[in-house]
């Protein structure tokens, strides 16, 4: 195995710890250092590092100017709490339940023009002449008694959400002023922003990589009146809205967005909502504006001879790394936090940049680095889950965050991270940016309303946070992130005219009425026709949870005929159920314990499909032949080694590729095999903290047995171990 | 306690067992005998009985005539299995999956006029010129490829469903011919039917009670191609349909029903579907026709000096005991099977007849009456569940069914039924048709799409059969059937103009999109306004499962503000949940073990309500003040003593009647107290098979402790034990 002891690793700096940092740089082979919000870069270290990152906040770097120009701050629409009219007159206090240190009602833009009052009981908009804005809030006259009313109103953002979060969490108190995000949609702000940046670059010659955190608009995050998180949507465009952008939108598109288009009944167009055309157009508009404006910032950066790196988070809205306009920004790199295999791939797969970097866990913070804490356990857990995804496509660099002085108190941790850094560099070299072998002839495509815009980003609420309602769906993506298959993301638009070439299996996973299952998309004949035709002609289809779900024309699963199962929604209890018992099948051959398919969907029954797993009389997994094609139903797929194997087998079966598991395949589900044809190398990896024995099939279907130490990653070259 | 040893009991007869029957009549104090389908009434016994029932089938008594007049048989619409067009031409085999000995395609009525082909993918009806009926089924030309098509077509009913069921179940073989149901919608059938009945009455002078089984149209029941039940709906009008009735309907209403109005996407308008106006009009039309025609039959019966008793089951469709037209039939009595408290009340509460009779379980059949069988256990279980309902309103008579000779082999059973008969007679006398005391000032109203038409009949598929999807909802009704409250059934029409007087608490219980939750009814401003206003003014509201559920205007529970809870349907995951812990409350005071609220609804969170029961972070029970009124949310309520108590306390709290539980109330949840002001008597009943101790509050809030033997029912008179 080739030794590879330096490079591709970024270290966080800490003030007055130069010796520690130098020691760590050597131990871990770090070639880059970076500061965080609040820490400065020590000169002695900067000289030793190839890359020196410094954080820059384009829209909140210049606090004084922001304080002096309150009309230049960013805005957003809020929806008031729904309130019933007990009388003919109803007063709605706008900021009830909202943290008033974060958001402030904008009365500078005429409420009658910019706000919207809706009678939620009738669904009708209340004409502006029927309400007034007063110090008491909005007063609605001539209400329909006992109807529910809401007001969508503009607010100024008077505290940057991330700084607010850190400020409150770390109890920074009055000494640290509140960051104010200004709005580059105003030309004077843009001008000021660029000028300030130019000056800053001149004043800060040390960093050769500017790490933007991020560009302009924060993902949707606002707090409640108890200073706690009220709403968070890592994908939400709500905080990009301003009268300036809306005016520009109306000018370009020839139609005006209503406040309701943006507050969306209070759902704020979160990623689970089936997007409206108007919201999609708004998103695209913001993306173009952000890309164009970010390019101006990046150009300045390049003019000054620095690299431009974007942090995928915080104010990243509109950059959309998988969107049409991202490459035009001209970034050199993207860095993001790695909490799972999915978030690893979300960063590593980004097209249009020269390199990517993953920030690994745990942060060197006292929450983990205290007496009795288990930083080694945490770093291993994080590494194991990310590593299998890296074997499909690694980031170009890794790094950690927090206070190195804290880490140094845990020598085992320092050693372990050193091993991880070496393992990463070896992996990176052995893969050499080549494409790993896929067990399937074509790609596995995830089908939902978002398509490739949300590559590796489905069912996410707030980055890697998992909810019981999403665990069974994210599990599918997490399993795929490190599986020996190529993955694509398709939107319904992508398939209306027919499923594109090169797809082996399409997966539709999600809950009824969400963007991930598809909701009303399933009422479009073009969608169901394209899929029926494609599967019948030989394609593979896997439905998870409530796939193709829409209550329409006698069925819940609109592809009931393809799946051979449907869900009982208490409208067909009158049909006597003869749900067959589970039969042995290729897909379930590996199951040695009872399958745990989560609790996202129950009450499914086979109508033609063969049941593979049945619980309490209901179908949990089923397989179905449809013409020359095949489909599989899974009730859910929380992430686990066993479920990853179950999904892999389901994919192989659906793609008529059962024999795939005789090549470049490791039998023990706790292990995986990854082969790189271009380099002739392959890896066998133990994804667990226990030792494992497995049999590995090579390309010629010959096999050998091997033992793997806990977490071991073994590299081989064809016919010889490297 | 008054001894009351004879009367009010009906015995089934068996041929060649006269001695046994005489013995049983004495032991049980039976005053009536009845035959079953297939048994004859022995003369010696008939002389000893006050009442002699004989079964009569108005539409299948005259088999020979039916065989000779196949065009006089009943019909129905079927929907073909949905089928995708793989080509421009699609052949649909109509009876695929249907038992062809029960149903036969009607080609005598022009398919082009009477059938309907629908493209289920587009939702459009295919014009008749685009399809043809051939020996191969319906051939659709110029199909949209990969669209799904169905055909709704008329079939003749060539086997009465009940006789078919018995025939197949008991393997009667070819010796017993298939009963053919003829259709009284044809005048000549009506004429023949009445003439035959007149003659039959003359030929059969013995019975003085004619037990109609039942009148004309069977509830919806058809079998699949493996001779097993395919579809059963105890409330379905599907098998009443015929061209004659449809023509008459069109003439009267001025519009024509489409086949689709009747096959209803394959749901066949089952009781869980939110009924369409067209289907409601059809139901009413059938009810009027059935009532008018049944009255002719009953009149003949009366002319011949016999009583007319209707069996509530089999061909009872259109009689609707709680409908507007039932009383006009002029029946003397209704008899029905008692499988639960609900079915007991469903029979006992029927207005417009002189008396009611309950058939208790178990039937004296070998399934229970075999060596090692437990007929005593079964009879006790049935009696205990029905008895608490009888204490609210008893049927006027009880009876059993099956073969007495089998029962006689179990002396303990004979003794126990004798005790039950005595207990029933004493209960009946002590209640003396008087109204029992209610713990609440007003009624408890069940609100759904059906209202009082389906009194005690909510969430039922096939009589007392329970499904896991319905158990949590039927439990509400079952608990109420024996609870010391008065119960009413309201439809949404009943409340649109305001909630009627005399209601203390309204309950809405059911799953999203069903007639029991209400579905699109919740989009009607009049409905939500009426309820908001009423609860705010002091009313009580209890939601169970998915009450007021409709995905509309930002909420799932449309009365989220009244309930103070809403359900997460994966569209508001972005709102951070701070679901409070459960707090002690009057409603949950009695819970001594963890509440078992079923699995019909999960993912509910409090938004203003106080959580009473929380599991895995979700609200299972909550209480909420809304103006002067109160509301309670319960995730579900499977029937149990503990849940019955939970519901009672919820009702008392919602009605501001917490103090009610200090009068005429038995503290131990395994027991109940029932007081009859008109007779000054009250009962304390042990609903379990174990001994119980309880404290009983009397009307003046004084109390006493008492011990109850297993299953004991103790009667008291005010200030003295009777």
mmCIF file of C-alpha atoms in Angstrom, chain A residues 234-235 312 322 336-350 358-360 381-395 446 454-466 470-483 487 489 637-639 644 647:
data_model
loop_
_atom_site.group_PDB
_atom_site.id
_atom_site.type_symbol
_atom_site.label_atom_id
_atom_site.label_comp_id
_atom_site.label_asym_id
_atom_site.label_seq_id
_atom_site.Cartn_x
_atom_site.Cartn_y
_atom_site.Cartn_z
ATOM 1 C CA UNK A 234 -32.405 24.308 4.681
ATOM 2 C CA UNK A 235 -33.783 24.736 1.156
ATOM 3 C CA UNK A 312 -22.533 25.018 1.419
ATOM 4 C CA UNK A 322 -26.821 21.343 -8.808
ATOM 5 C CA UNK A 336 -19.614 21.552 3.485
ATOM 6 C CA UNK A 337 -20.359 19.637 6.622
ATOM 7 C CA UNK A 338 -20.413 15.833 6.394
ATOM 8 C CA UNK A 339 -22.985 14.261 8.673
ATOM 9 C CA UNK A 340 -23.740 11.166 6.614
ATOM 10 C CA UNK A 341 -23.100 9.418 3.332
ATOM 11 C CA UNK A 342 -25.726 11.605 1.653
ATOM 12 C CA UNK A 343 -24.172 14.872 2.781
ATOM 13 C CA UNK A 344 -20.784 13.526 1.669
ATOM 14 C CA UNK A 345 -22.094 12.843 -1.832
ATOM 15 C CA UNK A 346 -24.020 16.120 -1.844
ATOM 16 C CA UNK A 347 -20.660 17.878 -1.583
ATOM 17 C CA UNK A 348 -18.449 15.481 -3.540
ATOM 18 C CA UNK A 349 -20.740 15.250 -6.578
ATOM 19 C CA UNK A 350 -21.081 19.008 -7.130
ATOM 20 C CA UNK A 358 -15.814 17.890 3.610
ATOM 21 C CA UNK A 359 -15.930 19.059 7.188
ATOM 22 C CA UNK A 360 -16.071 15.968 9.366
ATOM 23 C CA UNK A 381 -19.132 6.631 13.484
ATOM 24 C CA UNK A 382 -18.920 9.675 11.229
ATOM 25 C CA UNK A 383 -16.020 8.270 9.262
ATOM 26 C CA UNK A 384 -17.608 4.852 8.701
ATOM 27 C CA UNK A 385 -20.828 6.342 7.377
ATOM 28 C CA UNK A 386 -19.050 8.868 5.147
ATOM 29 C CA UNK A 387 -16.307 6.502 3.984
ATOM 30 C CA UNK A 388 -18.614 4.160 2.108
ATOM 31 C CA UNK A 389 -19.934 7.192 0.209
ATOM 32 C CA UNK A 390 -16.362 8.367 -0.445
ATOM 33 C CA UNK A 391 -15.590 5.015 -2.025
ATOM 34 C CA UNK A 392 -18.153 5.987 -4.668
ATOM 35 C CA UNK A 393 -16.898 9.554 -5.004
ATOM 36 C CA UNK A 394 -14.605 11.195 -2.471
ATOM 37 C CA UNK A 395 -14.358 14.864 -1.687
ATOM 38 C CA UNK A 446 -34.559 8.823 -7.785
ATOM 39 C CA UNK A 454 -31.893 18.322 -5.175
ATOM 40 C CA UNK A 455 -29.190 15.736 -5.840
ATOM 41 C CA UNK A 456 -28.600 13.824 -2.577
ATOM 42 C CA UNK A 457 -30.883 16.329 -0.867
ATOM 43 C CA UNK A 458 -34.225 14.563 -0.672
ATOM 44 C CA UNK A 459 -36.319 14.361 2.497
ATOM 45 C CA UNK A 460 -33.983 16.758 4.251
ATOM 46 C CA UNK A 461 -35.345 19.366 6.621
ATOM 47 C CA UNK A 462 -32.191 20.805 8.086
ATOM 48 C CA UNK A 463 -29.059 19.228 6.654
ATOM 49 C CA UNK A 464 -28.418 15.793 8.196
ATOM 50 C CA UNK A 465 -31.143 16.057 10.859
ATOM 51 C CA UNK A 466 -33.383 12.983 10.766
ATOM 52 C CA UNK A 470 -38.310 10.840 7.092
ATOM 53 C CA UNK A 471 -35.983 8.139 8.455
ATOM 54 C CA UNK A 472 -37.473 5.441 6.249
ATOM 55 C CA UNK A 473 -37.000 7.531 3.128
ATOM 56 C CA UNK A 474 -33.621 9.098 3.820
ATOM 57 C CA UNK A 475 -32.485 5.541 4.473
ATOM 58 C CA UNK A 476 -32.891 4.813 0.759
ATOM 59 C CA UNK A 477 -30.575 7.669 -0.172
ATOM 60 C CA UNK A 478 -28.121 6.886 2.577
ATOM 61 C CA UNK A 479 -27.929 3.267 1.435
ATOM 62 C CA UNK A 480 -27.394 4.409 -2.152
ATOM 63 C CA UNK A 481 -24.722 6.966 -1.217
ATOM 64 C CA UNK A 482 -22.188 4.182 -0.726
ATOM 65 C CA UNK A 483 -23.663 1.436 -2.857
ATOM 66 C CA UNK A 487 -27.276 7.291 -9.019
ATOM 67 C CA UNK A 489 -31.999 12.258 -9.864
ATOM 68 C CA UNK A 637 -36.030 1.566 4.415
ATOM 69 C CA UNK A 638 -34.391 3.035 7.518
ATOM 70 C CA UNK A 639 -30.643 3.001 7.022
ATOM 71 C CA UNK A 644 -28.749 -1.569 2.357
ATOM 72 C CA UNK A 647 -32.193 -2.519 -1.389
#
